[in-house]
Amino acid sequence: MLSRIGLLGRIMLILMAALGAVIVGAILVGRMEPASPRSAQVAPYPRLEQAAGVIDLLSRTEPSLRPTILRAVSGIRLHAALADAAPPGEGLRRLPRSEAMLRAFSEALQRPAPGKDDGLRAYADGEGGRVTRIVARLDDGSVLVLDEIEPQRAISLKLFGLAPGMWIGILGIAVAGLALLGAQREMRPLRRLSAAAEAFDGSPPAGPVPVSGAPDVQRLARSVHAMQERVAALLQERSFLIGAISHDLKTYLTRLRLRAESWPDAQGRERMAADIDGMTDLIETSLAFARGTTVSQIRGRVDLADLAAVEAAERSALGQPVALVGEEVAEATVPGDAVALRRVIANLLDNAVKFGRGKVEIAVESGPEQCSLRVEDDGPGVGSAEAAAIFSPFYRIEGSRNRRTGGNGLGLAIARQIAEAHGGTIAVCAGRLGGACFTLTLPRAGA
């Protein structure tokens, strides 16, 4: 699965994995924070037991020592002070139940007689039930006031109601997006280079590949362009060499033909002419294969069904046992060179007629994405060991070197060369007639 993912996809996966790790870490930190020792100390102050103890201690202590005790019990969460009169309880809510609990915890506080007020008050701030202020009158008439100090909470940065961890995740997503855009921009020269390499057909390049991006990518683009120029120059030299050889050989063959025509023996003259014709055909076929079968780069819409029907009709008129079978295909259009594709069909039929025992069938099938042409014969067939080698140049199943029985061994090689130039394939397998079945498959032309 990973092998099918491109470079951009792999970079995206790495960034997403890193981003996911950041988000998971932020979530875990957020969940662990409430369980920390500092945050666990959330008990309300002043505790009723502690307040009762402070009241009892001050009630039993001389007035001169009370300031010292007040300083001792006061801290960051509790403030204790003595006043001459009870402070007003405006804005506070009285808690009678907490007052009863204070009397139960304290030894100095007693339940007042009916109709009397002992001055004990417990207040809550707002609607909550937590005690925030306790007021108690001591024996000497002074008033003890215990106030809870609002704890200083940790600074919590929030923006639009979101915690820092969430903003870290959002920032990570934004950074990942920017990184992906940057990676895509850096990969653009590679895509252009890949397209230029795929479009290279051996002809001199129209111009250099645009050089941009990282230094390594620029060096690669220049190297590819230089390689294309070298390959194009070598192919051009080969074409010149092939043309020169073809011209010189045809010149010598023409001379031999003229001399053969003046040969006094008629039977010998015919044999010499047949050998010269065979040599000419072999040279032309070999040169066509060496030139890459001269498949035109200008492609049109070609109907395989029409080509097959015309080829089958012409061969039937010549007395060859070729028949067009199968369901009638309305349209089997492929992009390509009609002359070259007809040559493929002709080579396949020549091979089938040569090795068949008297029956050759050709059929065309059309699919949504590709079209196929099938040629079957009732000959000896092709073994599995020879299925791949049969398309090699100059390979012949027939062991003799006689061209009348074995051919020159280039027909199937040329057919495969043309098929591959059209983005298709040729394969051979055992046919239902008992012989070989050659299948030409080509991509279907778009609408």
PDB file of N, CA and C in Angstrom, residues 184-246:
ATOM      1  N   GLN A 184       4.377  20.942  -2.480  1.00  0.00           N
ATOM      2  CA  GLN A 184       3.796  20.826  -3.818  1.00  0.00           C
ATOM      3  C   GLN A 184       4.493  21.771  -4.806  1.00  0.00           C
ATOM      4  N   ARG A 185       4.827  22.944  -4.329  1.00  0.00           N
ATOM      5  CA  ARG A 185       5.537  23.890  -5.202  1.00  0.00           C
ATOM      6  C   ARG A 185       6.914  23.367  -5.560  1.00  0.00           C
ATOM      7  N   GLU A 186       7.593  22.743  -4.592  1.00  0.00           N
ATOM      8  CA  GLU A 186       8.922  22.213  -4.869  1.00  0.00           C
ATOM      9  C   GLU A 186       8.867  20.988  -5.779  1.00  0.00           C
ATOM     10  N   MET A 187       7.739  20.273  -5.768  1.00  0.00           N
ATOM     11  CA  MET A 187       7.617  19.079  -6.608  1.00  0.00           C
ATOM     12  C   MET A 187       7.168  19.404  -8.024  1.00  0.00           C
ATOM     13  N   ARG A 188       6.733  20.636  -8.270  1.00  0.00           N
ATOM     14  CA  ARG A 188       6.265  20.996  -9.606  1.00  0.00           C
ATOM     15  C   ARG A 188       7.342  20.801 -10.668  1.00  0.00           C
ATOM     16  N   PRO A 189       8.608  21.215 -10.435  1.00  0.00           N
ATOM     17  CA  PRO A 189       9.642  20.936 -11.448  1.00  0.00           C
ATOM     18  C   PRO A 189       9.840  19.457 -11.701  1.00  0.00           C
ATOM     19  N   LEU A 190       9.697  18.615 -10.679  1.00  0.00           N
ATOM     20  CA  LEU A 190       9.834  17.174 -10.875  1.00  0.00           C
ATOM     21  C   LEU A 190       8.726  16.632 -11.770  1.00  0.00           C
ATOM     22  N   ARG A 191       7.501  17.153 -11.585  1.00  0.00           N
ATOM     23  CA  ARG A 191       6.407  16.696 -12.443  1.00  0.00           C
ATOM     24  C   ARG A 191       6.634  17.123 -13.889  1.00  0.00           C
ATOM     25  N   ARG A 192       7.123  18.346 -14.095  1.00  0.00           N
ATOM     26  CA  ARG A 192       7.424  18.786 -15.452  1.00  0.00           C
ATOM     27  C   ARG A 192       8.519  17.938 -16.072  1.00  0.00           C
ATOM     28  N   LEU A 193       9.527  17.607 -15.273  1.00  0.00           N
ATOM     29  CA  LEU A 193      10.611  16.775 -15.780  1.00  0.00           C
ATOM     30  C   LEU A 193      10.114  15.382 -16.120  1.00  0.00           C
ATOM     31  N   SER A 194       9.260  14.827 -15.278  1.00  0.00           N
ATOM     32  CA  SER A 194       8.700  13.501 -15.555  1.00  0.00           C
ATOM     33  C   SER A 194       7.870  13.507 -16.828  1.00  0.00           C
ATOM     34  N   ALA A 195       7.056  14.567 -17.029  1.00  0.00           N
ATOM     35  CA  ALA A 195       6.251  14.657 -18.245  1.00  0.00           C
ATOM     36  C   ALA A 195       7.136  14.767 -19.480  1.00  0.00           C
ATOM     37  N   ALA A 196       8.228  15.535 -19.379  1.00  0.00           N
ATOM     38  CA  ALA A 196       9.138  15.677 -20.517  1.00  0.00           C
ATOM     39  C   ALA A 196       9.830  14.362 -20.838  1.00  0.00           C
ATOM     40  N   ALA A 197      10.203  13.600 -19.798  1.00  0.00           N
ATOM     41  CA  ALA A 197      10.852  12.308 -20.035  1.00  0.00           C
ATOM     42  C   ALA A 197       9.888  11.305 -20.663  1.00  0.00           C
ATOM     43  N   GLU A 198       8.614  11.319 -20.226  1.00  0.00           N
ATOM     44  CA  GLU A 198       7.639  10.401 -20.802  1.00  0.00           C
ATOM     45  C   GLU A 198       7.302  10.770 -22.244  1.00  0.00           C
ATOM     46  N   ALA A 199       7.314  12.055 -22.571  1.00  0.00           N
ATOM     47  CA  ALA A 199       6.970  12.480 -23.925  1.00  0.00           C
ATOM     48  C   ALA A 199       8.133  12.340 -24.905  1.00  0.00           C
ATOM     49  N   PHE A 200       9.316  12.053 -24.410  1.00  0.00           N
ATOM     50  CA  PHE A 200      10.480  11.947 -25.294  1.00  0.00           C
ATOM     51  C   PHE A 200      10.352  10.711 -26.173  1.00  0.00           C
ATOM     52  N   ASP A 201      10.380  10.896 -27.496  1.00  0.00           N
ATOM     53  CA  ASP A 201      10.231   9.795 -28.446  1.00  0.00           C
ATOM     54  C   ASP A 201      11.457   9.598 -29.323  1.00  0.00           C
ATOM     55  N   GLY A 202      12.557  10.201 -28.947  1.00  0.00           N
ATOM     56  CA  GLY A 202      13.772  10.050 -29.731  1.00  0.00           C
ATOM     57  C   GLY A 202      14.043  11.200 -30.661  1.00  0.00           C
ATOM     58  N   SER A 203      13.055  12.027 -30.926  1.00  0.00           N
ATOM     59  CA  SER A 203      13.278  13.192 -31.772  1.00  0.00           C
ATOM     60  C   SER A 203      13.948  14.295 -30.971  1.00  0.00           C
ATOM     61  N   PRO A 204      14.669  15.194 -31.640  1.00  0.00           N
ATOM     62  CA  PRO A 204      15.339  16.279 -30.901  1.00  0.00           C
ATOM     63  C   PRO A 204      14.335  17.077 -30.082  1.00  0.00           C
ATOM     64  N   PRO A 205      14.640  17.347 -28.820  1.00  0.00           N
ATOM     65  CA  PRO A 205      13.696  18.101 -27.983  1.00  0.00           C
ATOM     66  C   PRO A 205      13.481  19.504 -28.503  1.00  0.00           C
ATOM     67  N   ALA A 206      12.234  19.968 -28.404  1.00  0.00           N
ATOM     68  CA  ALA A 206      11.905  21.304 -28.891  1.00  0.00           C
ATOM     69  C   ALA A 206      12.628  22.387 -28.111  1.00  0.00           C
ATOM     70  N   GLY A 207      12.885  22.141 -26.866  1.00  0.00           N
ATOM     71  CA  GLY A 207      13.563  23.119 -26.025  1.00  0.00           C
ATOM     72  C   GLY A 207      13.928  22.476 -24.705  1.00  0.00           C
ATOM     73  N   PRO A 208      14.779  23.124 -23.946  1.00  0.00           N
ATOM     74  CA  PRO A 208      15.169  22.544 -22.656  1.00  0.00           C
ATOM     75  C   PRO A 208      14.017  22.539 -21.672  1.00  0.00           C
ATOM     76  N   VAL A 209      14.073  21.585 -20.774  1.00  0.00           N
ATOM     77  CA  VAL A 209      13.080  21.522 -19.710  1.00  0.00           C
ATOM     78  C   VAL A 209      13.258  22.735 -18.803  1.00  0.00           C
ATOM     79  N   PRO A 210      12.171  23.444 -18.460  1.00  0.00           N
ATOM     80  CA  PRO A 210      12.314  24.604 -17.561  1.00  0.00           C
ATOM     81  C   PRO A 210      13.027  24.219 -16.270  1.00  0.00           C
ATOM     82  N   VAL A 211      14.108  24.936 -15.981  1.00  0.00           N
ATOM     83  CA  VAL A 211      14.931  24.642 -14.813  1.00  0.00           C
ATOM     84  C   VAL A 211      14.496  25.544 -13.677  1.00  0.00           C
ATOM     85  N   SER A 212      14.025  24.950 -12.612  1.00  0.00           N
ATOM     86  CA  SER A 212      13.619  25.698 -11.424  1.00  0.00           C
ATOM     87  C   SER A 212      13.633  24.743 -10.250  1.00  0.00           C
ATOM     88  N   GLY A 213      13.377  25.284  -9.072  1.00  0.00           N
ATOM     89  CA  GLY A 213      13.336  24.448  -7.887  1.00  0.00           C
ATOM     90  C   GLY A 213      14.678  24.377  -7.195  1.00  0.00           C
ATOM     91  N   ALA A 214      14.862  23.305  -6.426  1.00  0.00           N
ATOM     92  CA  ALA A 214      16.078  23.115  -5.653  1.00  0.00           C
ATOM     93  C   ALA A 214      17.270  22.874  -6.585  1.00  0.00           C
ATOM     94  N   PRO A 215      18.481  23.114  -6.102  1.00  0.00           N
ATOM     95  CA  PRO A 215      19.673  22.888  -6.948  1.00  0.00           C
ATOM     96  C   PRO A 215      19.763  21.463  -7.470  1.00  0.00           C
ATOM     97  N   ASP A 216      19.417  20.470  -6.644  1.00  0.00           N
ATOM     98  CA  ASP A 216      19.467  19.081  -7.100  1.00  0.00           C
ATOM     99  C   ASP A 216      18.493  18.846  -8.247  1.00  0.00           C
ATOM    100  N   VAL A 217      17.301  19.422  -8.144  1.00  0.00           N
ATOM    101  CA  VAL A 217      16.314  19.264  -9.207  1.00  0.00           C
ATOM    102  C   VAL A 217      16.782  19.959 -10.475  1.00  0.00           C
ATOM    103  N   GLN A 218      17.412  21.111 -10.338  1.00  0.00           N
ATOM    104  CA  GLN A 218      17.924  21.822 -11.511  1.00  0.00           C
ATOM    105  C   GLN A 218      19.020  21.015 -12.204  1.00  0.00           C
ATOM    106  N   ARG A 219      19.913  20.423 -11.419  1.00  0.00           N
ATOM    107  CA  ARG A 219      20.962  19.587 -12.023  1.00  0.00           C
ATOM    108  C   ARG A 219      20.348  18.383 -12.720  1.00  0.00           C
ATOM    109  N   LEU A 220      19.335  17.794 -12.103  1.00  0.00           N
ATOM    110  CA  LEU A 220      18.677  16.641 -12.729  1.00  0.00           C
ATOM    111  C   LEU A 220      18.016  17.037 -14.042  1.00  0.00           C
ATOM    112  N   ALA A 221      17.348  18.190 -14.080  1.00  0.00           N
ATOM    113  CA  ALA A 221      16.693  18.641 -15.316  1.00  0.00           C
ATOM    114  C   ALA A 221      17.718  18.881 -16.419  1.00  0.00           C
ATOM    115  N   ARG A 222      18.841  19.511 -16.076  1.00  0.00           N
ATOM    116  CA  ARG A 222      19.876  19.736 -17.093  1.00  0.00           C
ATOM    117  C   ARG A 222      20.468  18.421 -17.582  1.00  0.00           C
ATOM    118  N   SER A 223      20.645  17.469 -16.675  1.00  0.00           N
ATOM    119  CA  SER A 223      21.198  16.168 -17.074  1.00  0.00           C
ATOM    120  C   SER A 223      20.239  15.425 -17.991  1.00  0.00           C
ATOM    121  N   VAL A 224      18.949  15.471 -17.675  1.00  0.00           N
ATOM    122  CA  VAL A 224      17.965  14.799 -18.518  1.00  0.00           C
ATOM    123  C   VAL A 224      17.918  15.431 -19.903  1.00  0.00           C
ATOM    124  N   HIS A 225      17.970  16.757 -19.966  1.00  0.00           N
ATOM    125  CA  HIS A 225      17.949  17.424 -21.266  1.00  0.00           C
ATOM    126  C   HIS A 225      19.196  17.060 -22.081  1.00  0.00           C
ATOM    127  N   ALA A 226      20.347  17.028 -21.427  1.00  0.00           N
ATOM    128  CA  ALA A 226      21.569  16.649 -22.145  1.00  0.00           C
ATOM    129  C   ALA A 226      21.488  15.206 -22.637  1.00  0.00           C
ATOM    130  N   MET A 227      20.914  14.324 -21.831  1.00  0.00           N
ATOM    131  CA  MET A 227      20.758  12.933 -22.247  1.00  0.00           C
ATOM    132  C   MET A 227      19.807  12.820 -23.446  1.00  0.00           C
ATOM    133  N   GLN A 228      18.717  13.587 -23.429  1.00  0.00           N
ATOM    134  CA  GLN A 228      17.792  13.573 -24.564  1.00  0.00           C
ATOM    135  C   GLN A 228      18.485  14.031 -25.845  1.00  0.00           C
ATOM    136  N   GLU A 229      19.299  15.054 -25.744  1.00  0.00           N
ATOM    137  CA  GLU A 229      20.013  15.526 -26.932  1.00  0.00           C
ATOM    138  C   GLU A 229      20.979  14.459 -27.441  1.00  0.00           C
ATOM    139  N   ARG A 230      21.677  13.764 -26.531  1.00  0.00           N
ATOM    140  CA  ARG A 230      22.604  12.715 -26.969  1.00  0.00           C
ATOM    141  C   ARG A 230      21.856  11.566 -27.628  1.00  0.00           C
ATOM    142  N   VAL A 231      20.748  11.158 -27.018  1.00  0.00           N
ATOM    143  CA  VAL A 231      19.969  10.063 -27.600  1.00  0.00           C
ATOM    144  C   VAL A 231      19.413  10.456 -28.960  1.00  0.00           C
ATOM    145  N   ALA A 232      18.888  11.684 -29.072  1.00  0.00           N
ATOM    146  CA  ALA A 232      18.357  12.146 -30.355  1.00  0.00           C
ATOM    147  C   ALA A 232      19.456  12.190 -31.411  1.00  0.00           C
ATOM    148  N   ALA A 233      20.661  12.635 -31.020  1.00  0.00           N
ATOM    149  CA  ALA A 233      21.766  12.676 -31.986  1.00  0.00           C
ATOM    150  C   ALA A 233      22.158  11.270 -32.430  1.00  0.00           C
ATOM    151  N   LEU A 234      22.197  10.322 -31.510  1.00  0.00           N
ATOM    152  CA  LEU A 234      22.536   8.943 -31.869  1.00  0.00           C
ATOM    153  C   LEU A 234      21.485   8.349 -32.800  1.00  0.00           C
ATOM    154  N   LEU A 235      20.210   8.595 -32.500  1.00  0.00           N
ATOM    155  CA  LEU A 235      19.151   8.075 -33.367  1.00  0.00           C
ATOM    156  C   LEU A 235      19.206   8.723 -34.744  1.00  0.00           C
ATOM    157  N   GLN A 236      19.525  10.004 -34.790  1.00  0.00           N
ATOM    158  CA  GLN A 236      19.620  10.668 -36.086  1.00  0.00           C
ATOM    159  C   GLN A 236      20.789  10.111 -36.891  1.00  0.00           C
ATOM    160  N   GLU A 237      21.912   9.870 -36.233  1.00  0.00           N
ATOM    161  CA  GLU A 237      23.044   9.257 -36.916  1.00  0.00           C
ATOM    162  C   GLU A 237      22.687   7.866 -37.412  1.00  0.00           C
ATOM    163  N   ARG A 238      21.935   7.112 -36.595  1.00  0.00           N
ATOM    164  CA  ARG A 238      21.530   5.779 -37.028  1.00  0.00           C
ATOM    165  C   ARG A 238      20.611   5.847 -38.246  1.00  0.00           C
ATOM    166  N   SER A 239      19.705   6.846 -38.240  1.00  0.00           N
ATOM    167  CA  SER A 239      18.823   7.000 -39.399  1.00  0.00           C
ATOM    168  C   SER A 239      19.619   7.320 -40.658  1.00  0.00           C
ATOM    169  N   PHE A 240      20.618   8.208 -40.530  1.00  0.00           N
ATOM    170  CA  PHE A 240      21.466   8.509 -41.686  1.00  0.00           C
ATOM    171  C   PHE A 240      22.203   7.269 -42.171  1.00  0.00           C
ATOM    172  N   LEU A 241      22.717   6.482 -41.191  1.00  0.00           N
ATOM    173  CA  LEU A 241      23.449   5.275 -41.549  1.00  0.00           C
ATOM    174  C   LEU A 241      22.531   4.269 -42.235  1.00  0.00           C
ATOM    175  N   ILE A 242      21.328   4.103 -41.703  1.00  0.00           N
ATOM    176  CA  ILE A 242      20.371   3.170 -42.311  1.00  0.00           C
ATOM    177  C   ILE A 242      20.000   3.619 -43.717  1.00  0.00           C
ATOM    178  N   GLY A 243      19.780   4.932 -43.877  1.00  0.00           N
ATOM    179  CA  GLY A 243      19.458   5.438 -45.211  1.00  0.00           C
ATOM    180  C   GLY A 243      20.584   5.199 -46.202  1.00  0.00           C
ATOM    181  N   ALA A 244      21.836   5.414 -45.748  1.00  0.00           N
ATOM    182  CA  ALA A 244      22.974   5.189 -46.643  1.00  0.00           C
ATOM    183  C   ALA A 244      23.106   3.725 -47.020  1.00  0.00           C
ATOM    184  N   ILE A 245      22.954   2.847 -46.022  1.00  0.00           N
ATOM    185  CA  ILE A 245      23.039   1.411 -46.302  1.00  0.00           C
ATOM    186  C   ILE A 245      21.923   0.986 -47.240  1.00  0.00           C
ATOM    187  N   SER A 246      20.715   1.480 -46.979  1.00  0.00           N
ATOM    188  CA  SER A 246      19.580   1.129 -47.835  1.00  0.00           C
ATOM    189  C   SER A 246      19.830   1.568 -49.273  1.00  0.00           C
TER     190      SER A 246
END
